[in-house]
């Protein structure tokens, strides 16, 4: 079963429809899903889930950047995790990375730098962000655009992050994440 974490602030109810429900639609074709808001998630609430996906959020919704303590469970999590946009940024912050200004909106070409189970080669993605992640040394950079890091993987754990939005374009990234960790 997949836990999909809604990373939108409670003041942004529209983000649920834009950033969470499309992930559910893709993942539910392969495995049963449950959605919880990030405020409801802690180590105990992870029991019963095999994989975790952290959603994206609206451009100006960076509420999780200041709440990394709520995500400390990521450090001890033994489950595969995929962070999308705000999800990737939050993962990076938890592990000592930093966010920096980098605005990309629309179709963006990215290049794969390191083999991984989620994607390969160069391809176009849908980007929607004001910030990029400068990951800590605990992460490998899997892909980049001309402006910033687009995908990461933790060096010892199955924790991945993509800055682009595979729920908009490149649904196969979510499908391959779901299938790569049965």
PDB file of C-alpha atoms in Angstrom, residues 31-147:
ATOM      1  CA  UNK A  31      -1.510  -0.390  -5.898  1.00  0.00           C
ATOM      2  CA  UNK A  32      -3.946   0.710  -3.204  1.00  0.00           C
ATOM      3  CA  UNK A  33      -3.285   4.241  -1.897  1.00  0.00           C
ATOM      4  CA  UNK A  34      -4.111   6.313   1.157  1.00  0.00           C
ATOM      5  CA  UNK A  35      -3.691  10.091   1.386  1.00  0.00           C
ATOM      6  CA  UNK A  36      -2.705  11.892   4.582  1.00  0.00           C
ATOM      7  CA  UNK A  37      -1.843  15.539   5.097  1.00  0.00           C
ATOM      8  CA  UNK A  38       1.763  16.048   6.217  1.00  0.00           C
ATOM      9  CA  UNK A  39       0.512  17.281   9.613  1.00  0.00           C
ATOM     10  CA  UNK A  40      -0.946  13.787  10.214  1.00  0.00           C
ATOM     11  CA  UNK A  41       2.247  11.882   9.392  1.00  0.00           C
ATOM     12  CA  UNK A  42       4.739  10.601  11.958  1.00  0.00           C
ATOM     13  CA  UNK A  43       6.768   7.420  12.467  1.00  0.00           C
ATOM     14  CA  UNK A  44       3.811   5.495  13.919  1.00  0.00           C
ATOM     15  CA  UNK A  45       1.482   6.467  11.061  1.00  0.00           C
ATOM     16  CA  UNK A  46       3.856   4.861   8.526  1.00  0.00           C
ATOM     17  CA  UNK A  47       2.979   1.320   9.664  1.00  0.00           C
ATOM     18  CA  UNK A  48       1.096  -0.629   7.030  1.00  0.00           C
ATOM     19  CA  UNK A  49       2.550   1.265   4.066  1.00  0.00           C
ATOM     20  CA  UNK A  50       5.133  -0.142   1.664  1.00  0.00           C
ATOM     21  CA  UNK A  51       6.008   3.084  -0.167  1.00  0.00           C
ATOM     22  CA  UNK A  52       5.611   6.819   0.391  1.00  0.00           C
ATOM     23  CA  UNK A  53       5.120   9.638  -2.111  1.00  0.00           C
ATOM     24  CA  UNK A  54       5.391  13.274  -1.008  1.00  0.00           C
ATOM     25  CA  UNK A  55       3.376  15.545  -3.313  1.00  0.00           C
ATOM     26  CA  UNK A  56       4.246  18.914  -4.744  1.00  0.00           C
ATOM     27  CA  UNK A  57       2.536  22.161  -3.790  1.00  0.00           C
ATOM     28  CA  UNK A  58       1.725  25.554  -5.299  1.00  0.00           C
ATOM     29  CA  UNK A  59       4.539  27.945  -6.300  1.00  0.00           C
ATOM     30  CA  UNK A  60       4.194  30.151  -3.223  1.00  0.00           C
ATOM     31  CA  UNK A  61       3.344  27.324  -0.827  1.00  0.00           C
ATOM     32  CA  UNK A  62       6.680  26.691   0.897  1.00  0.00           C
ATOM     33  CA  UNK A  63       5.247  26.020   4.356  1.00  0.00           C
ATOM     34  CA  UNK A  64       7.138  22.719   4.770  1.00  0.00           C
ATOM     35  CA  UNK A  65      10.522  24.467   4.345  1.00  0.00           C
ATOM     36  CA  UNK A  66      10.169  25.784   7.899  1.00  0.00           C
ATOM     37  CA  UNK A  67       8.771  22.553   9.317  1.00  0.00           C
ATOM     38  CA  UNK A  68      11.509  20.042   8.587  1.00  0.00           C
ATOM     39  CA  UNK A  69      11.292  18.682  12.158  1.00  0.00           C
ATOM     40  CA  UNK A  70       7.898  17.208  11.160  1.00  0.00           C
ATOM     41  CA  UNK A  71       9.744  15.118   8.561  1.00  0.00           C
ATOM     42  CA  UNK A  72      12.544  13.764  10.761  1.00  0.00           C
ATOM     43  CA  UNK A  73      10.954  10.328  10.284  1.00  0.00           C
ATOM     44  CA  UNK A  74      12.592  10.332   6.829  1.00  0.00           C
ATOM     45  CA  UNK A  75      16.010   9.788   8.412  1.00  0.00           C
ATOM     46  CA  UNK A  76      14.953   6.440   9.928  1.00  0.00           C
ATOM     47  CA  UNK A  77      12.472   5.440   7.256  1.00  0.00           C
ATOM     48  CA  UNK A  78      13.235   2.044   5.768  1.00  0.00           C
ATOM     49  CA  UNK A  79      10.579   2.389   3.076  1.00  0.00           C
ATOM     50  CA  UNK A  80      11.046   3.670  -0.481  1.00  0.00           C
ATOM     51  CA  UNK A  81      10.165   7.366  -0.736  1.00  0.00           C
ATOM     52  CA  UNK A  82       9.561   9.590  -3.764  1.00  0.00           C
ATOM     53  CA  UNK A  83       9.375  13.337  -3.221  1.00  0.00           C
ATOM     54  CA  UNK A  84       7.874  15.462  -5.997  1.00  0.00           C
ATOM     55  CA  UNK A  85       8.840  19.170  -6.183  1.00  0.00           C
ATOM     56  CA  UNK A  86       8.076  20.464  -2.652  1.00  0.00           C
ATOM     57  CA  UNK A  87       8.468  16.842  -1.549  1.00  0.00           C
ATOM     58  CA  UNK A  88      11.988  16.698  -2.990  1.00  0.00           C
ATOM     59  CA  UNK A  89      12.879  20.094  -1.550  1.00  0.00           C
ATOM     60  CA  UNK A  90      11.663  19.070   1.906  1.00  0.00           C
ATOM     61  CA  UNK A  91      13.562  15.772   1.762  1.00  0.00           C
ATOM     62  CA  UNK A  92      16.701  17.678   0.821  1.00  0.00           C
ATOM     63  CA  UNK A  93      16.283  20.149   3.678  1.00  0.00           C
ATOM     64  CA  UNK A  94      15.789  17.334   6.208  1.00  0.00           C
ATOM     65  CA  UNK A  95      19.129  15.853   5.129  1.00  0.00           C
ATOM     66  CA  UNK A  96      21.071  19.126   5.294  1.00  0.00           C
ATOM     67  CA  UNK A  97      20.617  20.493   1.778  1.00  0.00           C
ATOM     68  CA  UNK A  98      19.473  24.016   1.009  1.00  0.00           C
ATOM     69  CA  UNK A  99      16.954  25.622  -1.317  1.00  0.00           C
ATOM     70  CA  UNK A 100      17.944  28.432  -3.645  1.00  0.00           C
ATOM     71  CA  UNK A 101      16.086  30.635  -6.094  1.00  0.00           C
ATOM     72  CA  UNK A 102      15.499  28.967  -9.448  1.00  0.00           C
ATOM     73  CA  UNK A 103      12.302  29.642 -11.341  1.00  0.00           C
ATOM     74  CA  UNK A 104      11.219  27.221 -14.056  1.00  0.00           C
ATOM     75  CA  UNK A 105       7.662  27.097 -15.353  1.00  0.00           C
ATOM     76  CA  UNK A 106       6.576  25.006 -18.314  1.00  0.00           C
ATOM     77  CA  UNK A 107       8.248  22.413 -20.485  1.00  0.00           C
ATOM     78  CA  UNK A 108      11.894  21.912 -19.547  1.00  0.00           C
ATOM     79  CA  UNK A 109      14.548  19.628 -21.021  1.00  0.00           C
ATOM     80  CA  UNK A 110      16.435  17.524 -18.488  1.00  0.00           C
ATOM     81  CA  UNK A 111      19.391  15.197 -18.886  1.00  0.00           C
ATOM     82  CA  UNK A 112      19.920  12.013 -16.898  1.00  0.00           C
ATOM     83  CA  UNK A 113      23.369  11.964 -15.285  1.00  0.00           C
ATOM     84  CA  UNK A 114      23.197   8.623 -13.469  1.00  0.00           C
ATOM     85  CA  UNK A 115      21.368   5.373 -14.191  1.00  0.00           C
ATOM     86  CA  UNK A 116      18.303   4.849 -12.015  1.00  0.00           C
ATOM     87  CA  UNK A 117      15.023   2.871 -12.049  1.00  0.00           C
ATOM     88  CA  UNK A 118      12.770   5.904 -12.652  1.00  0.00           C
ATOM     89  CA  UNK A 119      13.905   7.367 -16.007  1.00  0.00           C
ATOM     90  CA  UNK A 120      16.778   7.523 -18.508  1.00  0.00           C
ATOM     91  CA  UNK A 121      18.295   9.710 -21.248  1.00  0.00           C
ATOM     92  CA  UNK A 122      17.233  13.285 -21.948  1.00  0.00           C
ATOM     93  CA  UNK A 123      13.550  14.159 -21.978  1.00  0.00           C
ATOM     94  CA  UNK A 124      11.073  16.984 -21.510  1.00  0.00           C
ATOM     95  CA  UNK A 125       9.313  17.474 -18.196  1.00  0.00           C
ATOM     96  CA  UNK A 126       6.768  19.888 -16.781  1.00  0.00           C
ATOM     97  CA  UNK A 127       8.467  22.209 -14.275  1.00  0.00           C
ATOM     98  CA  UNK A 128       6.668  24.492 -11.817  1.00  0.00           C
ATOM     99  CA  UNK A 129       8.930  25.834  -9.087  1.00  0.00           C
ATOM    100  CA  UNK A 130      10.512  28.984  -7.665  1.00  0.00           C
ATOM    101  CA  UNK A 131      13.231  27.114  -5.765  1.00  0.00           C
ATOM    102  CA  UNK A 132      15.749  24.424  -6.577  1.00  0.00           C
ATOM    103  CA  UNK A 133      17.538  22.115  -4.183  1.00  0.00           C
ATOM    104  CA  UNK A 134      21.260  22.116  -3.567  1.00  0.00           C
ATOM    105  CA  UNK A 135      21.436  18.609  -2.080  1.00  0.00           C
ATOM    106  CA  UNK A 136      23.785  17.534   0.692  1.00  0.00           C
ATOM    107  CA  UNK A 137      26.566  15.009   0.066  1.00  0.00           C
ATOM    108  CA  UNK A 138      24.164  12.268   1.237  1.00  0.00           C
ATOM    109  CA  UNK A 139      22.499  12.449  -2.196  1.00  0.00           C
ATOM    110  CA  UNK A 140      23.522  11.650  -5.734  1.00  0.00           C
ATOM    111  CA  UNK A 141      22.288  13.940  -8.494  1.00  0.00           C
ATOM    112  CA  UNK A 142      20.373  11.837 -11.033  1.00  0.00           C
ATOM    113  CA  UNK A 143      19.307  14.561 -13.490  1.00  0.00           C
ATOM    114  CA  UNK A 144      19.678  18.269 -14.230  1.00  0.00           C
ATOM    115  CA  UNK A 145      18.109  20.948 -16.397  1.00  0.00           C
ATOM    116  CA  UNK A 146      20.135  23.862 -17.755  1.00  0.00           C
ATOM    117  CA  UNK A 147      19.280  25.765 -14.538  1.00  0.00           C
TER     118      UNK A 147
END
